[in-house]
Coordinates of C-alpha atoms and ligand atoms in Angstrom, one line a residue:
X1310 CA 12.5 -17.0 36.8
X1311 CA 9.1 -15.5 35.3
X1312 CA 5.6 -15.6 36.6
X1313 CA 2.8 -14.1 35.8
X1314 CA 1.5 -11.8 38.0
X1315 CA -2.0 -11.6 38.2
X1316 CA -4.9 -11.9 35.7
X1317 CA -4.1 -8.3 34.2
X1318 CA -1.0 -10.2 32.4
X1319 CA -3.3 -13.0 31.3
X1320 CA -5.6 -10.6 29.6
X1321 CA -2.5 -8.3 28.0
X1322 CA -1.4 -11.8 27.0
X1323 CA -4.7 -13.0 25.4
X1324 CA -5.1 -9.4 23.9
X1325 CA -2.2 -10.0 22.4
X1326 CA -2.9 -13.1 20.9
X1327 CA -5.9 -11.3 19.7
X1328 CA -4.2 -8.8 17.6
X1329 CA -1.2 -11.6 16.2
X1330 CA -4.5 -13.4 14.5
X1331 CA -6.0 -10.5 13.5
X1332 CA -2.5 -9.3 11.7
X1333 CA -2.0 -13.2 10.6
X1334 CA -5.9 -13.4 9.3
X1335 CA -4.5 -10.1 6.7
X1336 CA -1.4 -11.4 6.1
X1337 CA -3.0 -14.8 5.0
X1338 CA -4.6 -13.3 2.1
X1339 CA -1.6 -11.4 0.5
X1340 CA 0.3 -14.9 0.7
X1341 CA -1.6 -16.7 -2.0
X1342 CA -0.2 -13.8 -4.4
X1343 CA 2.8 -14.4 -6.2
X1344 CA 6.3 -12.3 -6.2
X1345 CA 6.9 -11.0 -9.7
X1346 CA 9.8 -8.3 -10.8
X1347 CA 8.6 -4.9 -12.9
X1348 CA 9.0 -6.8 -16.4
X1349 CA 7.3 -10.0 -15.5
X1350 CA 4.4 -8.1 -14.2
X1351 CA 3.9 -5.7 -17.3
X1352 CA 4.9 -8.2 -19.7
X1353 CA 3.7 -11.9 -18.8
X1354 CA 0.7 -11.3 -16.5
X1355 CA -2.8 -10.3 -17.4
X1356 CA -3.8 -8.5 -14.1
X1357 CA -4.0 -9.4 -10.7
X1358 CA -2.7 -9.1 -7.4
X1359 CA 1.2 -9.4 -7.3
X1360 CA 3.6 -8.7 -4.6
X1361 CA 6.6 -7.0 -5.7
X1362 CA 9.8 -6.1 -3.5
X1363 CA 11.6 -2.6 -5.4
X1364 CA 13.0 1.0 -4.3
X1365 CA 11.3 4.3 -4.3
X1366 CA 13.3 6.0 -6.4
X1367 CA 11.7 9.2 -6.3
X1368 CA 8.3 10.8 -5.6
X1369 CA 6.0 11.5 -8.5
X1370 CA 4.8 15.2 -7.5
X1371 CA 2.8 16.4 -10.3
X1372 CA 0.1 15.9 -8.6
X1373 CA 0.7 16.8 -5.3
X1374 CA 0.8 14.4 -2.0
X1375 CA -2.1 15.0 -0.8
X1376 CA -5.7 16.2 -2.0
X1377 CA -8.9 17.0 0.4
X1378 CA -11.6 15.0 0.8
X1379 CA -15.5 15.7 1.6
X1380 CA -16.1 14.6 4.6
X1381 CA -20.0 13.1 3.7
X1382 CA -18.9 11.4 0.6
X1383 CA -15.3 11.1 1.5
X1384 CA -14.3 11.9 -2.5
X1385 CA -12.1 14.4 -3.6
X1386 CA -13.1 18.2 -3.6
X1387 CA -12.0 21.1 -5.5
X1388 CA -11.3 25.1 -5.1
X1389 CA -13.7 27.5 -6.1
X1390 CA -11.4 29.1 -9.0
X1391 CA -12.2 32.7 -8.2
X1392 CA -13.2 34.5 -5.3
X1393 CA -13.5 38.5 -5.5
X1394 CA -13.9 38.3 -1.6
X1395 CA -12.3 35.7 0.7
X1396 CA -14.9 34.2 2.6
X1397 CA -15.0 33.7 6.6
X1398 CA -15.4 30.3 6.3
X1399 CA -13.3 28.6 3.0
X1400 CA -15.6 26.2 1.2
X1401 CA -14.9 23.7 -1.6
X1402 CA -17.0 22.3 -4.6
X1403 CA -18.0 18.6 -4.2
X1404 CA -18.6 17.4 -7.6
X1405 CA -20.6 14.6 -6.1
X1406 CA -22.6 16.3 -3.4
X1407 CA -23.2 19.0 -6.4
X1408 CA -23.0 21.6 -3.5
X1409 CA -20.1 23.8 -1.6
X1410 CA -18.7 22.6 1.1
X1411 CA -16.8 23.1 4.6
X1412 CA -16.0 20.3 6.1
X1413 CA -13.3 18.7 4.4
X1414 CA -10.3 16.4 5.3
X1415 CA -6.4 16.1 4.2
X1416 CA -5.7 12.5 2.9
X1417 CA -2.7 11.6 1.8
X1418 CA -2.3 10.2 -1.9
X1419 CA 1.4 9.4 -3.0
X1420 CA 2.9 8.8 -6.6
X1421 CA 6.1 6.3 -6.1
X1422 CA 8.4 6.2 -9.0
X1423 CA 9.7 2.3 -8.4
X1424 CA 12.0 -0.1 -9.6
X1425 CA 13.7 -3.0 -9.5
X1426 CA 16.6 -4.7 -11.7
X1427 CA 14.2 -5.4 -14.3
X1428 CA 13.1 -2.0 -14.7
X1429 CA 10.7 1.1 -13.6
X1430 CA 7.2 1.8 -12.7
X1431 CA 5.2 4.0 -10.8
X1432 CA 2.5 3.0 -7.5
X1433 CA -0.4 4.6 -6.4
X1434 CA -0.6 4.8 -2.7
X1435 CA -3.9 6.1 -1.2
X1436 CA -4.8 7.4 2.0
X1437 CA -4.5 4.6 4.7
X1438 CA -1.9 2.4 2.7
X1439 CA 0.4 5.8 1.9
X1440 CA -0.3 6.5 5.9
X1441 CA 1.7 3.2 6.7
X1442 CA 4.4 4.0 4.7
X1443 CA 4.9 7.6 5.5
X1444 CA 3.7 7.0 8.9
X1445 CA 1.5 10.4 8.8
X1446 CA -1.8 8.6 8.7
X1447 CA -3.7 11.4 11.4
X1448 CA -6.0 13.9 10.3
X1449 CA -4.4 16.1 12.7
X1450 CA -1.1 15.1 11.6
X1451 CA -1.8 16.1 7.9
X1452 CA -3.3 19.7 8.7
X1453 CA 0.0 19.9 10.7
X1454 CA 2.2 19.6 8.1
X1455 CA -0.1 20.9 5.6
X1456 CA 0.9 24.6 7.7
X1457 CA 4.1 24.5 7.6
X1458 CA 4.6 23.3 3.6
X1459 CA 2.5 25.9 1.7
X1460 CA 3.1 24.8 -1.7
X1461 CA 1.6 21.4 -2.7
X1462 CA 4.6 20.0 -4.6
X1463 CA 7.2 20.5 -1.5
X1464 CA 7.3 17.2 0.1
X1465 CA 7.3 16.6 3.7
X1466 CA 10.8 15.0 5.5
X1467 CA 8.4 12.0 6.3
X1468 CA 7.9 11.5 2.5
X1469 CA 11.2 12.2 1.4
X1470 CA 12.5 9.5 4.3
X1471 CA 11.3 6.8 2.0
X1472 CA 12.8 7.8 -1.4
X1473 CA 16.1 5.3 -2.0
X1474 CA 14.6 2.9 0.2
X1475 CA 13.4 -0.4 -0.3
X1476 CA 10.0 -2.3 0.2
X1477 CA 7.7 -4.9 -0.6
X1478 CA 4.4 -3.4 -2.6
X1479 CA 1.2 -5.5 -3.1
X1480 CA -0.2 -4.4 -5.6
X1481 CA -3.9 -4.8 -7.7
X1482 CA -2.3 -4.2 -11.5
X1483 CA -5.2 -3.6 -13.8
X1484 CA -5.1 -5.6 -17.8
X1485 CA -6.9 -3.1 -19.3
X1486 CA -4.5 -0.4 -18.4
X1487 CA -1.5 -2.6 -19.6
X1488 CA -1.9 -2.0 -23.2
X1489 CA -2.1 1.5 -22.9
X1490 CA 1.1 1.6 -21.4
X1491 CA 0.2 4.2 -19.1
X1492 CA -0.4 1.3 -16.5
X1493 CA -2.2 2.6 -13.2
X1494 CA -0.8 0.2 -10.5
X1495 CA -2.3 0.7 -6.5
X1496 CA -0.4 -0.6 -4.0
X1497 CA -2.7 -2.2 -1.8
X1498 CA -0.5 -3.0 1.1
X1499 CA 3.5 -1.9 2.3
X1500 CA 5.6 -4.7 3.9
X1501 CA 9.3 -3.7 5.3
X1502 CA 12.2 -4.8 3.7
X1503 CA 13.2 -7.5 6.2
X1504 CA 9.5 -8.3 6.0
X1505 CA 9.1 -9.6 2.7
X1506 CA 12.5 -10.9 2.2
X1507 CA 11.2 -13.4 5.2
X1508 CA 8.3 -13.4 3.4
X1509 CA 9.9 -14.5 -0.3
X1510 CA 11.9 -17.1 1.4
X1511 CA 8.9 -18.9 2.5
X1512 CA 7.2 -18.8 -0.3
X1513 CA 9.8 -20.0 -2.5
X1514 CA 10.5 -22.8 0.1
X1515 CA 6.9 -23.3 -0.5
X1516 CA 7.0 -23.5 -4.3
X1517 CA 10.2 -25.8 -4.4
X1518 CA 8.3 -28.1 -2.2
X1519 CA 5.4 -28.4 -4.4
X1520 CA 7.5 -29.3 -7.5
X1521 CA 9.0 -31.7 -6.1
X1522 CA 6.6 -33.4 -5.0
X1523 CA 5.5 -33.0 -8.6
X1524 CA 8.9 -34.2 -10.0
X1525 CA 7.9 -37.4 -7.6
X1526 CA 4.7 -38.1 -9.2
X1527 CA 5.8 -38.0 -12.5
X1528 CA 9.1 -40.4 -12.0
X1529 CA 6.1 -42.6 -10.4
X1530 CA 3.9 -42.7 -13.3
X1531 CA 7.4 -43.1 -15.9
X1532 CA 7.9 -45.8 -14.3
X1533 CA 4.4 -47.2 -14.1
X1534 CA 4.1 -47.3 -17.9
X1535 CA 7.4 -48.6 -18.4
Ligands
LIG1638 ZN1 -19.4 15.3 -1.0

């Protein structure tokens, strides 16, 4: 038999409820976005939000996996080229502050080479969204790692975990960078596998339900004008 035990449980409990409406509230939003495979979202769409379930096949790391940050503007910051003396404190150039700086943070930026049966792409992941997948979201965490893997293309175990495995990616695809061909896709959001299969089986449920009901409507109206 179970009781509660107290108002502490209530409040865990109603805190808990809290956070499942919060998490619904964010989930809601992605839901109105349809699934699409690689070709149907290069080929037949003209931009938009998508949700697409492929695997990481490989991690694009040309330009590294992570980049520093200022931490008044929060955008990216770059080395002073050459330094005749290393100074006590290192500084960086913000481009948009137009001054050097010192206080700068690690953010992580990942480059997923994707695909699905259809074929290949490649998703930007930035910061917070690359943090869920890679679970190494923490300041502290990065500057951790950022020791002990001196050269910028080695890739972390964390980030090399998630090559060959498979997830659900929604994703903001841009038109104008469809003809190109060099298409610059951000993944907005990572769902888990099991996640967005659950999620893809409702929605499909969903669709067959609306057609037919359509299917209904129109045998009505056939047999209205006959
Ligand atoms: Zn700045």
């Amino acid at each position: 038999m179970w009781r509660f035990h107290g108002d502490a449980n209530i409040l865990e409990m109603s805190q808990h409820i809290n956070e499942k409406i919060v998490i619904h509230e964010k989930r809601q939003k992605w839901s109105q976005y349809p699934f699409r495979t690689i070709q149907e979202m290069k080929y037949c769409d003209k931009g938009g939000n998508y949700r697409v379930i492929c695997s990481v096949y490989a991690v694009d790391t040309i330009n590294g996996w992570y980049y520093y940050a200022c931490v008044v503007c929060q955008n990216k910051v770059i080395k002073p080229t050459i330094l005749f003396a290393e100074p006590e404190v290192p500084s960086w150039w913000c481009e948009f502050c137009q001054r050097n700086v010192t206080m700068v943070t690690p953010r992580c930026k990942l480059d997923l080479l994707v695909q699905d049966q259809t074929g290949e792409s490649k998703f930007t992941l930035l910061d917070s969204v690359a943090a869920s997948i890679v679970k190494i979201s923490a300041p502290k965490v990065m500057k951790g790692l950022l020791e002990k893997v001196e050269i910028q293309a080695m890739l972390p175990p964390e980030i090399v975990g998630i090559v060959g495995k498979s997830y659900g990616f929604g994703i903001s695809f841009d038109e104008n960078n469809n003809s190109s061909g060099l298409e610059k896709i951000e993944a907005m959001k990572v769902w888990g596998l099991k996640d967005i299969l659950w999620k893809r089986t409702k929605s499909l449920h969903q669709n067959s339900t609306t057609s037919r009901k359509k299917q209904c409507t129109n045998v009505f109206k056939i047999n209205e004008s006959g």
